Amino acid sequence: MSKNLIIASTSTIYGSGYLEYLLPTLAKHFAECSEIIFIPYARPGGISHDAYTDVALKAFEKIGKRIVGLHTFKDPVSAILDAAGIFTGGGNTFVLVNMLYKTEVMPALRTILHQGTPYLGTSAGSNICGLTMQTTNDMPIAYPPSFKTLGMAPFNINPHYIDPIKGDTHMGETRETRIKEFHAHNDIPVVGLREGSWIQVANKKMVLHGEHTARIFTKGKDPFEIETGSLLSF
Amino acid sequence: MSKNLIIASTSTIYGSGYLEYLLPTLAKHFAECSEIIFIPYARPGGISHDAYTDVALKAFEKIGKRIVGLHTFKDPVSAILDAAGIFTGGGNTFVLVNMLYKTEVMPALRTILHQGTPYLGTSAGSNICGLTMQTTNDMPIAYPPSFKTLGMAPFNINPHYIDPIKGDTHMGETRETRIKEFHAHNDIPVVGLREGSWIQVANKKMVLHGEHTARIFTKGKDPFEIETGSLLSF
């Protein structure tokens, strides 16, 4: 009974292949799994479940792991409960969460992750590890029955975190302003995770990895940075 | 019985004061109104309804119009039904839509706008003029009972529309990709409205104004640009 998750900001860093920067970490993380179930529900760019699964399959082949799409199972809940390892890819968080509720995979996933099934999330697949999906960057192109997500960490994730750009003339809100607005209505701490960063969750121990610092937002306080290698505690 | 709306991408263009670029247009649009009701529910940056109303008040003073915040009325539904003119400011669209449903202002607003009450929306206040709020750029920091909005035009708005930045190394989705994802799940056309552009709706006639072209997205087709001064028809 020990959580075992990698919560990554992005699948892909600029100038590199899909999951490439994470493969050595994933070889260890999924050492005990020959087959990993891929949850393709977030459909980035609107691609099909099959096409998306193929992208994940090609990356995991490089570390000798078989990938099977969750959409190919008649009973996705049983498939999740029996999985040796699970990977949820990025795309649209609203579409993902809607499907996880519709298929009743959400509670099964929560149960099995608490029992220690190794998990990888990237982007939308990381958003769902937080208490709610309310700090996603995505458009609300589907209406899920709830914004509540897996609660594998006592905070929310903001993936693809990006700093305000000096001299930017665009008047849309910066990411920091958006998270400040979140805290005008909610108490949950938020971890702004830059591309190339990930959080490793080993039961209650949560450690920041990758080459960047992460930005921590808590209600009513100034945001601050934590170094890579640091423990996250709230 | 004739709709009469200004649907603006933003309240503020870079290097200019709040609503400054629109004031000559607003003086004509609200010519018959001495008092305008301001809907401050979207609370940009989490500011209070009072503080936000004060921002709108100071801008409308310059064209001799009185502004009263909707939050100061005991019965906001009656206030909307009796209003001479209405302005909904930007901020967070989820918070705005949630409040419009909670207060039951949404259906009242729909009724009165169909009857010709002059309306101005900026950003989130423009998002709600579309069929749904599903092409907002905002974070889902509140959970509204529905994403359905006023339907004052037969399309959705994407305010603060921004073109992909050449050479950008950030891996988050571009605005165009997000709207393409919307069309993987929805059929509604989307108007990408750049900052400084607005749509004037006079009953069924909808015209693009301001210095920019607008980008039109329809399901299954390549997006295209329309010139300022053009009629929008779908």
Short mmCIF file of C-alpha atoms in Angstrom, two decimals:
data_model
loop_
_atom_site.label_atom_id
_atom_site.label_comp_id
_atom_site.label_asym_id
_atom_site.label_seq_id
_atom_site.Cartn_x
_atom_site.Cartn_y
_atom_site.Cartn_z
CA MET A 1 0.00 0.00 0.00
CA SER A 2 2.23 2.77 -1.22
CA LYS A 3 1.58 5.31 -3.95
CA ASN A 4 4.03 5.24 -6.84
CA LEU A 5 3.50 8.03 -9.37
CA ILE A 6 5.37 10.23 -11.80
CA ILE A 7 3.53 13.49 -12.42
CA ALA A 8 5.17 15.24 -15.36
CA SER A 9 4.54 18.73 -16.74
CA THR A 10 4.79 17.63 -20.37
CA SER A 11 5.36 14.52 -22.51
CA THR A 12 7.71 16.33 -24.81
CA ILE A 13 10.34 18.99 -24.31
CA TYR A 14 11.29 21.32 -27.14
CA GLY A 15 13.61 19.76 -29.72
CA SER A 16 13.26 16.22 -28.36
CA GLY A 17 11.10 13.16 -29.10
CA TYR A 18 7.93 12.03 -27.31
CA LEU A 19 8.83 11.11 -23.67
CA GLU A 20 12.53 11.03 -24.65
CA TYR A 21 13.77 13.04 -21.64
CA LEU A 22 11.90 10.71 -19.27
CA LEU A 23 12.78 7.28 -20.71
CA PRO A 24 15.64 6.39 -18.30
CA THR A 25 13.37 7.34 -15.37
CA LEU A 26 10.48 5.34 -16.84
CA ALA A 27 12.62 2.23 -17.34
CA LYS A 28 13.14 2.19 -13.54
CA HIS A 29 9.62 3.33 -12.65
CA PHE A 30 8.01 0.56 -14.69
CA ALA A 31 10.81 -2.04 -14.05
CA GLU A 32 8.31 -4.65 -12.83
CA CYS A 33 5.82 -4.17 -15.71
CA SER A 34 6.07 -5.81 -19.12
CA GLU A 35 2.72 -4.29 -20.18
CA ILE A 36 1.37 -0.82 -19.43
CA ILE A 37 -2.18 0.36 -20.01
CA PHE A 38 -2.37 3.66 -21.84
CA ILE A 39 -5.34 5.99 -21.25
CA PRO A 40 -5.74 7.90 -24.55
CA TYR A 41 -8.96 9.72 -23.58
CA ALA A 42 -7.49 13.27 -23.64
CA ARG A 43 -7.05 13.10 -27.46
CA PRO A 44 -4.55 15.94 -28.12
CA GLY A 45 -5.42 17.83 -31.30
CA GLY A 46 -8.57 15.67 -31.50
CA ILE A 47 -6.68 12.58 -32.76
CA SER A 48 -8.25 9.13 -32.40
CA HIS A 49 -7.66 6.80 -29.45
CA ASP A 50 -5.88 4.38 -31.79
CA ALA A 51 -3.58 7.02 -33.28
CA TYR A 52 -2.72 8.36 -29.84
CA THR A 53 -2.02 4.90 -28.42
CA ASP A 54 0.37 4.34 -31.30
CA VAL A 55 2.41 7.39 -30.25
CA ALA A 56 2.77 6.05 -26.71
CA LEU A 57 3.52 2.55 -27.99
CA LYS A 58 6.44 3.76 -30.13
CA ALA A 59 8.03 5.57 -27.18
CA PHE A 60 7.69 2.67 -24.72
CA GLU A 61 9.04 0.18 -27.27
CA LYS A 62 12.43 1.86 -26.76
CA ILE A 63 12.52 0.62 -23.15
CA GLY A 64 11.04 -2.78 -24.00
CA LYS A 65 7.52 -2.18 -22.68
CA ARG A 66 4.25 -3.20 -24.34
CA ILE A 67 1.49 -0.55 -24.47
CA VAL A 68 -2.23 -1.42 -24.69
CA GLY A 69 -4.88 1.26 -25.13
CA LEU A 70 -7.62 1.31 -22.46
CA HIS A 71 -10.19 1.94 -25.23
CA THR A 72 -9.55 -1.57 -26.61
CA PHE A 73 -10.96 -3.29 -23.50
CA LYS A 74 -14.65 -4.21 -23.26
CA ASP A 75 -14.51 -3.59 -19.52
CA PRO A 76 -12.14 -0.66 -18.88
CA VAL A 77 -12.76 -0.71 -15.11
CA SER A 78 -11.53 -4.32 -14.78
CA ALA A 79 -8.62 -3.54 -17.08
CA ILE A 80 -7.52 -0.69 -14.80
CA LEU A 81 -7.96 -2.78 -11.64
CA ASP A 82 -5.78 -5.54 -13.17
CA ALA A 83 -3.15 -3.27 -14.75
CA ALA A 84 0.55 -3.74 -13.97
CA GLY A 85 1.25 -0.11 -14.85
CA ILE A 86 -0.74 2.86 -16.16
CA PHE A 87 0.10 5.89 -18.31
CA THR A 88 -2.34 8.74 -18.97
CA GLY A 89 -1.25 11.01 -21.81
CA GLY A 90 -1.94 14.71 -22.24
CA GLY A 91 -4.48 16.52 -24.40
CA ASN A 92 -7.68 18.11 -23.18
CA THR A 93 -8.31 17.70 -19.44
CA PHE A 94 -12.09 18.31 -19.76
CA VAL A 95 -12.43 15.55 -22.35
CA LEU A 96 -10.24 13.23 -20.25
CA VAL A 97 -12.10 13.80 -16.97
CA ASN A 98 -15.47 13.50 -18.70
CA MET A 99 -14.48 10.09 -20.13
CA LEU A 100 -13.00 8.92 -16.80
CA TYR A 101 -16.37 9.59 -15.15
CA LYS A 102 -18.51 8.23 -18.00
CA THR A 103 -16.58 4.95 -18.09
CA GLU A 104 -16.43 4.80 -14.26
CA VAL A 105 -12.67 4.46 -14.55
CA MET A 106 -12.10 7.44 -12.19
CA PRO A 107 -12.87 5.61 -8.90
CA ALA A 108 -11.12 2.41 -10.10
CA LEU A 109 -8.02 4.44 -10.91
CA ARG A 110 -8.12 6.11 -7.49
CA THR A 111 -8.37 2.74 -5.75
CA ILE A 112 -5.56 1.08 -7.66
CA LEU A 113 -3.17 4.03 -7.41
CA HIS A 114 -3.58 4.01 -3.64
CA GLN A 115 -2.53 0.35 -3.78
CA GLY A 116 0.75 1.15 -5.52
CA THR A 117 0.24 0.46 -9.24
CA PRO A 118 3.01 2.47 -10.97
CA TYR A 119 1.54 5.46 -12.79
CA LEU A 120 2.80 8.06 -15.23
CA GLY A 121 0.85 11.19 -16.06
CA THR A 122 1.87 13.91 -18.49
CA SER A 123 0.08 17.25 -18.79
CA ALA A 124 -3.68 16.43 -18.61
CA GLY A 125 -2.67 13.04 -17.17
CA SER A 126 -0.88 14.96 -14.41
CA ASN A 127 -3.70 17.44 -13.85
CA ILE A 128 -5.93 14.54 -12.78
CA CYS A 129 -3.47 13.58 -10.01
CA GLY A 130 -4.33 16.76 -8.10
CA LEU A 131 -7.38 17.33 -5.89
CA THR A 132 -9.27 19.02 -8.72
CA MET A 133 -8.67 19.79 -12.40
CA GLN A 134 -9.35 23.47 -11.79
CA THR A 135 -5.85 24.68 -12.63
CA THR A 136 -5.74 23.12 -16.08
CA ASN A 137 -4.82 25.40 -19.01
CA ASP A 138 -7.28 23.69 -21.34
CA MET A 139 -10.45 24.87 -23.02
CA PRO A 140 -13.73 23.55 -21.57
CA ILE A 141 -14.68 21.69 -24.76
CA ALA A 142 -16.56 18.99 -22.77
CA TYR A 143 -18.67 19.32 -19.58
CA PRO A 144 -17.56 16.73 -17.03
CA PRO A 145 -19.96 15.81 -14.19
CA SER A 146 -17.41 17.11 -11.66
CA PHE A 147 -14.04 18.89 -11.56
CA LYS A 148 -12.89 16.60 -8.71
CA THR A 149 -9.97 14.38 -9.68
CA LEU A 150 -7.77 11.66 -8.15
CA GLY A 151 -6.32 13.51 -5.16
CA MET A 152 -3.02 11.61 -5.28
CA ALA A 153 -1.31 14.70 -3.85
CA PRO A 154 -2.65 17.34 -1.45
CA PHE A 155 -2.42 20.09 -4.10
CA ASN A 156 -3.34 20.92 -7.68
CA ILE A 157 -1.02 20.84 -10.67
CA ASN A 158 -0.54 23.56 -13.23
CA PRO A 159 1.36 21.80 -16.02
CA HIS A 160 3.30 23.64 -18.76
CA TYR A 161 3.84 26.41 -16.20
CA ILE A 162 5.15 29.50 -17.93
CA ASP A 163 6.55 32.72 -16.48
CA PRO A 164 5.17 36.11 -17.48
CA ILE A 165 6.98 37.36 -20.60
CA LYS A 166 8.59 40.78 -20.07
CA GLY A 167 7.37 43.39 -22.52
CA ASP A 168 4.46 41.22 -23.70
CA THR A 169 1.72 43.46 -25.13
CA HIS A 170 -1.03 40.80 -24.99
CA MET A 171 -3.70 41.71 -22.42
CA GLY A 172 -4.88 38.16 -21.64
CA GLU A 173 -4.11 37.04 -18.07
CA THR A 174 -0.65 35.64 -17.26
CA ARG A 175 -0.50 32.17 -15.74
CA GLU A 176 0.33 33.70 -12.36
CA THR A 177 -2.75 35.97 -12.52
CA ARG A 178 -4.94 32.97 -13.40
CA ILE A 179 -3.70 31.02 -10.37
CA LYS A 180 -4.19 34.09 -8.17
CA GLU A 181 -7.81 34.19 -9.41
CA PHE A 182 -8.12 30.49 -8.51
CA HIS A 183 -7.10 31.40 -4.95
CA ALA A 184 -9.75 34.11 -4.75
CA HIS A 185 -12.26 31.22 -4.84
CA ASN A 186 -10.35 28.12 -3.62
CA ASP A 187 -7.88 27.14 -0.86
CA ILE A 188 -5.95 24.31 -2.56
CA PRO A 189 -2.18 24.93 -3.03
CA VAL A 190 -0.98 24.86 -6.66
CA VAL A 191 2.33 23.60 -8.03
CA GLY A 192 3.37 25.36 -11.24
CA LEU A 193 5.39 22.66 -13.00
CA ARG A 194 7.65 23.86 -15.84
CA GLU A 195 8.21 21.75 -18.96
CA GLY A 196 10.94 19.22 -18.15
CA SER A 197 9.99 18.97 -14.46
CA TRP A 198 8.19 16.10 -12.77
CA ILE A 199 7.12 15.09 -9.29
CA GLN A 200 7.91 11.60 -8.07
CA VAL A 201 5.38 10.40 -5.50
CA ALA A 202 6.52 7.45 -3.36
CA ASN A 203 3.77 6.99 -0.83
CA LYS A 204 3.77 10.26 1.16
CA LYS A 205 7.16 11.41 -0.09
CA MET A 206 6.93 13.82 -3.01
CA VAL A 207 10.13 15.03 -4.71
CA LEU A 208 10.63 17.52 -7.54
CA HIS A 209 12.84 16.30 -10.41
CA GLY A 210 14.12 17.73 -13.69
CA GLU A 211 16.18 20.75 -14.53
CA HIS A 212 13.88 23.56 -13.34
CA THR A 213 12.63 24.99 -10.10
CA ALA A 214 8.85 24.78 -9.53
CA ARG A 215 6.62 27.66 -8.45
CA ILE A 216 4.40 27.13 -5.42
CA PHE A 217 1.20 29.12 -4.97
CA THR A 218 -0.71 29.15 -1.69
CA LYS A 219 -3.75 31.24 -0.92
CA GLY A 220 -3.01 34.67 0.52
CA LYS A 221 0.80 34.33 0.30
CA ASP A 222 3.43 35.36 -2.22
CA PRO A 223 4.37 32.53 -4.59
CA PHE A 224 7.86 31.06 -4.18
CA GLU A 225 10.26 28.73 -5.98
CA ILE A 226 11.50 25.33 -4.83
CA GLU A 227 14.68 23.71 -6.11
CA THR A 228 14.81 20.46 -8.05
CA GLY A 229 15.52 17.59 -5.64
CA SER A 230 13.39 19.25 -2.92
CA LEU A 231 10.68 17.53 -0.96
CA LEU A 232 7.22 18.99 -1.49
CA SER A 233 5.35 19.36 1.77
CA PHE A 234 2.20 21.29 2.59
CA MET B 1 -37.45 43.91 -30.93
CA SER B 2 -33.92 44.16 -32.27
CA LYS B 3 -30.68 43.00 -30.71
CA ASN B 4 -28.15 45.75 -30.04
CA LEU B 5 -24.80 44.48 -28.77
CA ILE B 6 -21.11 45.28 -28.82
CA ILE B 7 -19.02 42.15 -28.33
CA ALA B 8 -15.41 43.22 -27.72
CA SER B 9 -12.29 41.08 -27.46
CA THR B 10 -10.83 43.10 -24.59
CA SER B 11 -11.58 46.10 -22.38
CA THR B 12 -8.07 47.44 -22.69
CA ILE B 13 -5.57 47.55 -25.50
CA TYR B 14 -1.86 47.73 -24.75
CA GLY B 15 -0.62 51.20 -23.76
CA SER B 16 -4.13 52.66 -23.41
CA GLY B 17 -6.63 53.22 -20.56
CA TYR B 18 -9.60 51.04 -19.62
CA LEU B 19 -12.16 51.07 -22.51
CA GLU B 20 -10.36 54.12 -23.99
CA TYR B 21 -10.30 52.82 -27.58
CA LEU B 22 -14.05 52.13 -27.44
CA LEU B 23 -15.35 55.31 -25.80
CA PRO B 24 -16.45 57.14 -29.00
CA THR B 25 -18.32 53.99 -30.08
CA LEU B 26 -19.85 53.58 -26.62
CA ALA B 27 -21.06 57.20 -26.54
CA LYS B 28 -23.20 56.38 -29.61
CA HIS B 29 -24.12 52.85 -28.53
CA PHE B 30 -25.46 54.04 -25.17
CA ALA B 31 -26.75 57.42 -26.48
CA GLU B 32 -30.23 56.82 -25.02
CA CYS B 33 -29.02 55.67 -21.59
CA SER B 34 -28.07 57.95 -18.71
CA GLU B 35 -27.49 54.95 -16.42
CA ILE B 36 -25.89 51.62 -17.27
CA ILE B 37 -25.91 48.51 -15.10
CA PHE B 38 -22.47 46.95 -14.71
CA ILE B 39 -22.17 43.19 -14.12
CA PRO B 40 -18.94 42.78 -12.09
CA TYR B 41 -19.31 39.05 -11.43
CA ALA B 42 -16.21 37.96 -13.42
CA ARG B 43 -13.90 39.63 -10.84
CA PRO B 44 -10.59 39.91 -12.79
CA GLY B 45 -7.63 39.13 -10.54
CA GLY B 46 -10.13 38.25 -7.81
CA ILE B 47 -10.96 41.92 -7.01
CA SER B 48 -14.20 42.77 -5.22
CA HIS B 49 -17.45 43.67 -6.98
CA ASP B 50 -17.18 47.20 -5.56
CA ALA B 51 -13.61 47.74 -6.71
CA TYR B 52 -14.40 46.42 -10.18
CA THR B 53 -17.52 48.58 -10.52
CA ASP B 54 -15.37 51.58 -9.65
CA VAL B 55 -13.10 50.84 -12.64
CA ALA B 56 -16.07 50.77 -15.02
CA LEU B 57 -17.58 53.89 -13.40
CA LYS B 58 -14.42 55.95 -13.98
CA ALA B 59 -14.33 55.03 -17.68
CA PHE B 60 -18.03 55.75 -18.33
CA GLU B 61 -17.84 59.08 -16.47
CA LYS B 62 -15.77 60.32 -19.41
CA ILE B 63 -18.78 59.99 -21.71
CA GLY B 64 -21.25 61.28 -19.08
CA LYS B 65 -22.82 57.93 -18.15
CA ARG B 66 -23.68 56.74 -14.65
CA ILE B 67 -22.63 53.16 -13.75
CA VAL B 68 -24.39 51.08 -11.08
CA GLY B 69 -23.09 47.65 -10.02
CA LEU B 70 -25.59 44.79 -10.34
CA HIS B 71 -24.35 43.45 -6.98
CA THR B 72 -25.85 46.51 -5.21
CA PHE B 73 -29.46 45.54 -6.09
CA LYS B 74 -31.52 43.36 -3.76
CA ASP B 75 -33.26 41.87 -6.78
CA PRO B 76 -30.74 41.57 -9.61
CA VAL B 77 -33.25 39.93 -11.98
CA SER B 78 -35.62 42.93 -11.80
CA ALA B 79 -32.66 45.30 -12.11
CA ILE B 80 -31.61 43.62 -15.36
CA LEU B 81 -35.17 43.55 -16.74
CA ASP B 82 -35.50 47.32 -16.03
CA ALA B 83 -31.99 48.33 -17.20
CA ALA B 84 -31.56 51.05 -19.84
CA GLY B 85 -28.15 49.62 -20.78
CA ILE B 86 -25.90 46.77 -19.59
CA PHE B 87 -22.14 46.22 -19.50
CA THR B 88 -20.52 42.93 -18.47
CA GLY B 89 -16.81 43.26 -17.76
CA GLY B 90 -14.10 40.63 -18.24
CA GLY B 91 -12.38 38.40 -15.72
CA ASN B 92 -13.05 34.72 -15.21
CA THR B 93 -15.81 33.30 -17.42
CA PHE B 94 -16.48 30.30 -15.12
CA VAL B 95 -17.03 32.58 -12.12
CA LEU B 96 -19.20 34.90 -14.23
CA VAL B 97 -21.40 32.14 -15.69
CA ASN B 98 -21.74 30.45 -12.30
CA MET B 99 -23.00 33.71 -10.75
CA LEU B 100 -25.35 34.42 -13.69
CA TYR B 101 -27.00 31.04 -13.10
CA LYS B 102 -27.02 31.25 -9.29
CA THR B 103 -28.66 34.67 -9.33
CA GLU B 104 -31.02 33.64 -12.18
CA VAL B 105 -29.80 36.66 -14.11
CA MET B 106 -28.88 34.49 -17.14
CA PRO B 107 -32.43 33.98 -18.49
CA ALA B 108 -33.42 37.58 -17.64
CA LEU B 109 -30.41 38.86 -19.56
CA ARG B 110 -31.28 36.65 -22.54
CA THR B 111 -34.86 37.96 -22.58
CA ILE B 112 -33.95 41.63 -22.34
CA LEU B 113 -31.15 41.47 -24.89
CA HIS B 114 -33.57 39.97 -27.40
CA GLN B 115 -35.78 43.01 -26.75
CA GLY B 116 -33.03 45.46 -27.72
CA THR B 117 -31.46 46.72 -24.47
CA PRO B 118 -28.03 48.04 -25.52
CA TYR B 119 -25.27 45.74 -24.26
CA LEU B 120 -21.50 45.86 -24.07
CA GLY B 121 -19.40 42.81 -23.30
CA THR B 122 -15.63 42.66 -23.02
CA SER B 123 -13.64 39.42 -22.80
CA ALA B 124 -15.64 37.15 -20.41
CA GLY B 125 -18.61 39.50 -20.97
CA SER B 126 -18.27 38.71 -24.69
CA ASN B 127 -17.79 34.98 -24.20
CA ILE B 128 -21.28 34.79 -22.72
CA CYS B 129 -22.79 36.26 -25.90
CA GLY B 130 -21.93 33.08 -27.81
CA LEU B 131 -23.88 29.82 -27.78
CA THR B 132 -21.61 28.31 -25.12
CA MET B 133 -18.66 29.48 -23.03
CA GLN B 134 -16.59 26.54 -24.27
CA THR B 135 -14.01 28.61 -26.15
CA THR B 136 -13.02 30.75 -23.18
CA ASN B 137 -9.31 30.98 -22.34
CA ASP B 138 -9.98 31.00 -18.60
CA MET B 139 -9.21 28.53 -15.85
CA PRO B 140 -12.16 26.50 -14.51
CA ILE B 141 -11.92 27.99 -11.01
CA ALA B 142 -15.68 27.63 -10.46
CA TYR B 143 -18.08 24.87 -11.62
CA PRO B 144 -21.13 26.41 -13.32
CA PRO B 145 -24.31 24.34 -13.66
CA SER B 146 -24.02 24.57 -17.45
CA PHE B 147 -21.65 25.89 -20.14
CA LYS B 148 -24.61 27.19 -22.16
CA THR B 149 -24.62 30.97 -22.50
CA LEU B 150 -26.76 33.73 -24.06
CA GLY B 151 -26.70 32.69 -27.71
CA MET B 152 -26.90 36.25 -29.01
CA ALA B 153 -24.93 35.14 -32.06
CA PRO B 154 -24.91 31.78 -33.87
CA PHE B 155 -21.29 31.13 -32.96
CA ASN B 156 -18.84 31.10 -30.05
CA ILE B 157 -16.31 33.81 -29.23
CA ASN B 158 -12.65 33.31 -28.55
CA PRO B 159 -11.59 36.67 -27.07
CA HIS B 160 -7.96 37.82 -26.83
CA TYR B 161 -7.31 35.69 -29.91
CA ILE B 162 -3.57 35.32 -30.44
CA ASP B 163 -1.65 33.89 -33.39
CA PRO B 164 0.94 31.15 -32.91
CA ILE B 165 4.33 32.70 -32.11
CA LYS B 166 7.02 31.61 -34.59
CA GLY B 167 9.96 29.90 -32.91
CA ASP B 168 8.11 29.54 -29.58
CA THR B 169 9.65 26.65 -27.61
CA HIS B 170 6.70 26.25 -25.21
CA MET B 171 4.90 22.94 -25.77
CA GLY B 172 1.46 24.00 -24.49
CA GLU B 173 -1.22 24.08 -27.20
CA THR B 174 -1.55 27.16 -29.43
CA ARG B 175 -4.92 28.88 -29.51
CA GLU B 176 -5.55 27.46 -32.97
CA THR B 177 -4.87 23.90 -31.73
CA ARG B 178 -7.26 24.43 -28.81
CA ILE B 179 -10.05 25.56 -31.14
CA LYS B 180 -9.32 22.61 -33.44
CA GLU B 181 -9.75 20.33 -30.39
CA PHE B 182 -13.07 22.07 -29.67
CA HIS B 183 -14.21 21.11 -33.17
CA ALA B 184 -13.27 17.47 -32.59
CA HIS B 185 -16.16 17.46 -30.09
CA ASN B 186 -18.47 20.34 -31.12
CA ASP B 187 -19.99 21.83 -34.30
CA ILE B 188 -20.37 25.50 -33.33
CA PRO B 189 -18.34 28.00 -35.44
CA VAL B 190 -15.80 30.07 -33.48
CA VAL B 191 -14.76 33.68 -34.07
CA GLY B 192 -11.20 34.40 -32.91
CA LEU B 193 -11.40 38.08 -31.98
CA ARG B 194 -8.06 39.89 -31.65
CA GLU B 195 -7.52 42.59 -29.03
CA GLY B 196 -8.88 45.86 -30.45
CA SER B 197 -11.61 44.13 -32.48
CA TRP B 198 -15.30 44.04 -31.71
CA ILE B 199 -18.51 42.75 -33.28
CA GLN B 200 -21.50 45.06 -33.52
CA VAL B 201 -24.77 43.13 -33.50
CA ALA B 202 -27.80 45.07 -34.79
CA ASN B 203 -30.60 42.54 -34.83
CA LYS B 204 -29.42 39.90 -37.35
CA LYS B 205 -26.68 42.07 -38.85
CA MET B 206 -23.26 41.37 -37.35
CA VAL B 207 -20.27 43.49 -38.41
CA LEU B 208 -16.60 43.24 -37.45
CA HIS B 209 -14.99 46.51 -36.29
CA GLY B 210 -11.55 47.64 -35.12
CA GLU B 211 -8.15 47.53 -36.73
CA HIS B 212 -7.65 43.77 -37.12
CA THR B 213 -8.99 40.95 -39.21
CA ALA B 214 -10.78 38.15 -37.29
CA ARG B 215 -10.12 34.43 -37.64
CA ILE B 216 -13.07 32.17 -38.38
CA PHE B 217 -12.99 28.50 -37.42
CA THR B 218 -15.59 26.05 -38.66
CA LYS B 219 -15.58 22.32 -38.09
CA GLY B 220 -13.73 20.30 -40.69
CA LYS B 221 -12.54 23.32 -42.71
CA ASP B 222 -9.38 25.41 -42.77
CA PRO B 223 -9.67 28.58 -40.70
CA PHE B 224 -9.79 31.87 -42.62
CA GLU B 225 -9.57 35.62 -41.99
CA ILE B 226 -12.30 38.21 -42.48
CA GLU B 227 -11.61 41.93 -42.93
CA THR B 228 -12.74 44.63 -40.54
CA GLY B 229 -15.99 46.10 -41.80
CA SER B 230 -17.18 42.69 -43.04
CA LEU B 231 -20.53 41.15 -42.30
CA LEU B 232 -20.34 37.93 -40.31
CA SER B 233 -22.67 35.30 -41.68
CA PHE B 234 -22.87 31.58 -41.01
#
